[in-house]
Coordinates of C-alpha atoms in Angstrom, one line a residue:
Chain J
N1 CA -0.1 0.2 0.2
A2 CA 1.5 3.2 -1.1
G3 CA 1.7 6.1 1.0
V4 CA 0.7 10.0 0.8
M5 CA 2.1 10.7 -2.9
Q6 CA 3.1 14.2 -3.5
N7 CA 4.5 16.0 -6.5
P8 CA 6.6 17.8 -7.5
R9 CA 9.2 17.4 -4.3
H10 CA 10.4 20.5 -5.4
L11 CA 9.1 23.4 -7.7
V12 CA 10.8 26.5 -8.2
R13 CA 8.4 29.6 -9.6
R14 CA 9.0 33.1 -10.4
R15 CA 6.8 36.0 -8.7
G16 CA 3.5 36.3 -10.5
Q17 CA 3.5 32.5 -12.0
E18 CA 1.1 30.2 -10.6
A19 CA 2.1 26.8 -8.4
R20 CA 0.2 23.7 -8.6
L21 CA 0.9 20.9 -5.9
R22 CA -0.5 17.4 -6.0
C23 CA -1.4 15.1 -3.6
S24 CA -2.5 11.4 -4.1
P25 CA -4.0 10.1 -0.6
M26 CA -3.2 6.3 0.6
K27 CA -5.8 3.8 -1.4
G28 CA -8.8 3.6 0.8
H29 CA -7.9 7.2 2.2
S30 CA -10.9 10.0 1.4
H31 CA -10.2 12.9 3.8
V32 CA -7.0 15.0 2.7
Y33 CA -5.2 17.9 4.6
W34 CA -2.9 20.4 3.7
Y35 CA -0.6 22.0 5.9
R36 CA 2.0 24.5 5.2
Q37 CA 5.4 24.9 6.8
L38 CA 7.6 28.2 6.7
P39 CA 11.4 27.5 7.3
E40 CA 12.1 26.9 11.4
E41 CA 8.6 27.2 11.8
G42 CA 5.7 24.9 13.0
L43 CA 3.0 23.4 10.6
K44 CA 0.1 25.3 9.8
F45 CA -3.5 24.3 8.6
M46 CA -4.9 25.4 5.7
V47 CA -7.3 23.2 4.3
Y48 CA -9.3 20.3 5.0
L49 CA -11.1 18.5 2.2
Q50 CA -13.4 15.3 1.8
K51 CA -14.2 13.9 -1.9
E52 CA -15.4 16.9 -3.8
N53 CA -16.3 18.7 -0.7
I54 CA -14.1 21.4 1.6
I55 CA -14.9 20.6 5.2
D56 CA -12.8 23.3 6.5
E57 CA -10.9 26.2 4.4
S58 CA -10.5 28.2 7.6
G59 CA -6.5 28.4 7.1
M60 CA -6.5 29.3 3.5
P61 CA -5.6 32.8 2.7
K62 CA -8.3 34.8 1.1
E63 CA -6.6 35.2 -2.1
R64 CA -4.5 33.6 -4.7
F65 CA -4.8 29.9 -2.7
S66 CA -7.4 27.1 -4.1
A67 CA -7.6 23.7 -2.9
E68 CA -10.1 20.9 -4.7
F69 CA -10.3 16.8 -4.2
P70 CA -12.2 15.7 -7.3
K71 CA -13.9 12.6 -7.5
E72 CA -11.1 11.3 -9.6
G73 CA -7.4 11.7 -9.2
P74 CA -5.2 13.8 -6.7
S75 CA -6.1 16.6 -4.4
I76 CA -4.6 19.8 -5.6
L77 CA -3.4 22.9 -3.7
R78 CA -3.3 26.0 -6.1
I79 CA -1.3 29.0 -5.8
Q80 CA -1.7 31.8 -8.3
Q81 CA 1.0 35.0 -8.6
V82 CA 2.9 33.6 -6.2
V83 CA 5.2 35.5 -3.8
R84 CA 8.3 35.4 -2.3
G85 CA 6.3 34.7 1.0
D86 CA 4.9 31.5 -0.4
S87 CA 8.2 30.0 -0.3
A88 CA 7.5 26.8 2.2
A89 CA 7.3 23.1 2.7
Y90 CA 3.7 22.4 1.8
F91 CA 2.7 18.9 3.4
C92 CA -0.6 16.9 2.5
A93 CA -1.8 14.3 4.7
S94 CA -4.5 11.4 4.5
S95 CA -6.8 9.7 6.6
T96 CA -10.2 7.9 6.3
G97 CA -11.8 9.9 8.5
T98 CA -13.7 7.4 10.3
A99 CA -14.7 8.4 14.2
N100 CA -11.4 9.0 15.7
T101 CA -8.6 6.6 14.5
G102 CA -7.5 10.2 13.7
E103 CA -4.4 8.7 12.1
L104 CA -2.8 11.1 9.6
F105 CA -0.3 9.5 7.3
F106 CA 1.9 12.5 5.7
G107 CA 3.9 12.6 2.4
E108 CA 7.5 14.0 2.3
G109 CA 5.9 17.2 1.1
S110 CA 6.6 19.6 -1.6
R111 CA 8.8 22.7 -1.7
L112 CA 8.3 25.7 -3.4
T113 CA 10.7 28.0 -3.8
V114 CA 9.8 31.7 -5.3
L115 CA 12.6 33.5 -6.8
Chain A
D1 CA -9.9 24.3 18.9
A2 CA -8.9 23.3 22.2
K3 CA -5.2 24.4 23.3
T4 CA -2.1 22.7 24.0
T5 CA 1.3 23.7 26.1
Q6 CA 4.5 21.9 25.8
P7 CA 8.0 22.8 26.4
N8 CA 9.7 24.4 23.7
S9 CA 13.2 22.1 24.0
M10 CA 14.0 19.3 25.7
E11 CA 17.1 17.3 25.7
S12 CA 17.9 13.4 26.9
N13 CA 20.8 11.0 27.1
E14 CA 21.0 8.0 24.4
E15 CA 19.1 4.8 25.8
E16 CA 17.5 6.9 28.8
P17 CA 13.6 7.1 28.8
V18 CA 12.6 10.3 27.9
H19 CA 8.8 11.9 29.2
L20 CA 7.6 14.6 27.0
P21 CA 4.9 16.6 28.7
C22 CA 1.8 18.2 27.4
N23 CA -0.9 20.4 29.0
H24 CA -4.4 20.9 27.9
S25 CA -6.6 22.3 30.6
T26 CA -9.4 23.2 28.4
I27 CA -9.9 19.7 26.8
S28 CA -13.4 18.9 26.2
G29 CA -15.0 15.0 26.8
T30 CA -14.6 14.5 23.1
D31 CA -11.4 15.4 22.2
Y32 CA -8.6 12.6 21.6
I33 CA -5.1 13.2 22.3
H34 CA -2.5 12.8 19.6
W35 CA 1.2 12.9 19.4
Y36 CA 3.0 13.1 15.8
R37 CA 6.6 13.7 15.6
Q38 CA 8.5 15.2 12.8
L39 CA 12.1 14.6 12.2
P40 CA 14.1 16.8 9.9
S41 CA 13.5 17.4 6.5
Q42 CA 10.5 15.0 6.6
G43 CA 6.7 14.9 6.8
P44 CA 5.2 14.3 10.7
E45 CA 4.6 10.7 11.5
Y46 CA 1.9 9.5 14.1
V47 CA 3.2 8.4 17.0
I48 CA 0.1 7.4 19.5
H49 CA -3.3 8.6 20.4
G50 CA -5.8 7.8 23.4
L51 CA -9.0 9.7 25.1
T52 CA -8.9 8.5 28.6
S53 CA -7.0 5.4 29.2
N54 CA -3.0 4.9 28.9
V55 CA -2.1 3.5 25.7
N56 CA 1.1 1.6 24.5
N57 CA 2.2 0.7 21.4
R58 CA 5.7 -0.2 19.4
M59 CA 6.5 3.2 19.1
A60 CA 5.9 4.8 22.4
S61 CA 3.6 5.1 25.6
L62 CA 0.8 7.8 26.1
A63 CA 0.0 8.3 30.1
I64 CA -3.1 10.4 30.3
A65 CA -3.9 12.4 33.7
E66 CA -6.9 11.2 35.2
D67 CA -8.6 14.7 34.9
R68 CA -7.2 14.6 31.5
K69 CA -5.9 18.2 31.5
S70 CA -2.4 16.9 31.0
S71 CA -0.3 13.8 29.4
T72 CA 2.8 12.4 29.0
L73 CA 4.3 10.9 25.6
I74 CA 6.7 8.4 26.9
L75 CA 9.7 7.2 25.0
H76 CA 11.3 3.9 26.6
R77 CA 14.5 4.1 25.4
A78 CA 15.4 7.3 23.5
T79 CA 17.7 6.6 20.8
L80 CA 19.5 9.1 17.9
R81 CA 16.9 8.9 15.7
D82 CA 14.2 9.9 18.2
A83 CA 15.5 13.3 17.8
A84 CA 12.8 15.2 16.3
V85 CA 9.8 17.9 16.9
Y86 CA 7.1 16.3 18.9
Y87 CA 3.6 17.7 18.6
C88 CA 0.8 17.3 21.3
I89 CA -2.7 18.0 19.3
L90 CA -6.2 17.9 20.8
R91 CA -8.5 16.8 18.0
D92 CA -12.4 15.9 18.0
Y93 CA -14.0 14.0 15.5
G94 CA -14.9 15.9 12.5
Q95 CA -12.0 18.7 12.9
N96 CA -8.7 19.5 11.5
F97 CA -5.5 18.7 13.6
V98 CA -3.9 22.0 14.7
F99 CA -0.2 21.7 15.4
G100 CA 1.4 24.1 18.0
P101 CA 5.3 24.6 17.9
G102 CA 6.1 21.2 19.7
T103 CA 9.1 20.4 21.8
R104 CA 12.1 20.0 20.0
L105 CA 13.9 16.7 21.6
S106 CA 17.4 16.4 21.1
V107 CA 19.1 13.2 22.0
L108 CA 22.9 13.0 23.1
P109 CA 25.0 10.1 22.5

């Protein structure tokens, strides 16, 4: 059973470009979480999605950021018109979502560098 | 979200037990206590979780106070590979997982 797969692992963008980060959850998992981690800082929650639904997006910046988890295919975190402050590691996690078994499985992260 | 408080950092000697504390005085009756850790340059990994009773697994033990306002993660014999940031998280069903700053554990050879 493959783990949570994130790609690309490293992404370099110039200011103003778009960044798309993909996350394929573990098989059988229907819940996906996205977190951002700035250098030397903790993980900041961004968004929690279930298939085709956004459950909690309270951590998403109001502009330029969007996330989706379609019925088929990976979850996508999209950052439009990137700025230097968007440089960070973006982690995706998945879970079965059942009750409070609660175990999150994390990917190895996508490291975005904005020049 | 309920809050947790952890020391910023702790040190341990290799092969000695480590007790990592977490205070969560505002915990609600349906909050589970979760522990994750993050090794350098990696994504977090699950360690253990519990509700009221103490829990043991192959990685660690979780001791939960009777009033549930605090808990302690116990690593029975620290190894160099246990050096990581350890996060204590409260989570109710359907909520997201909110990570605080955690405790940075250093293990000395």
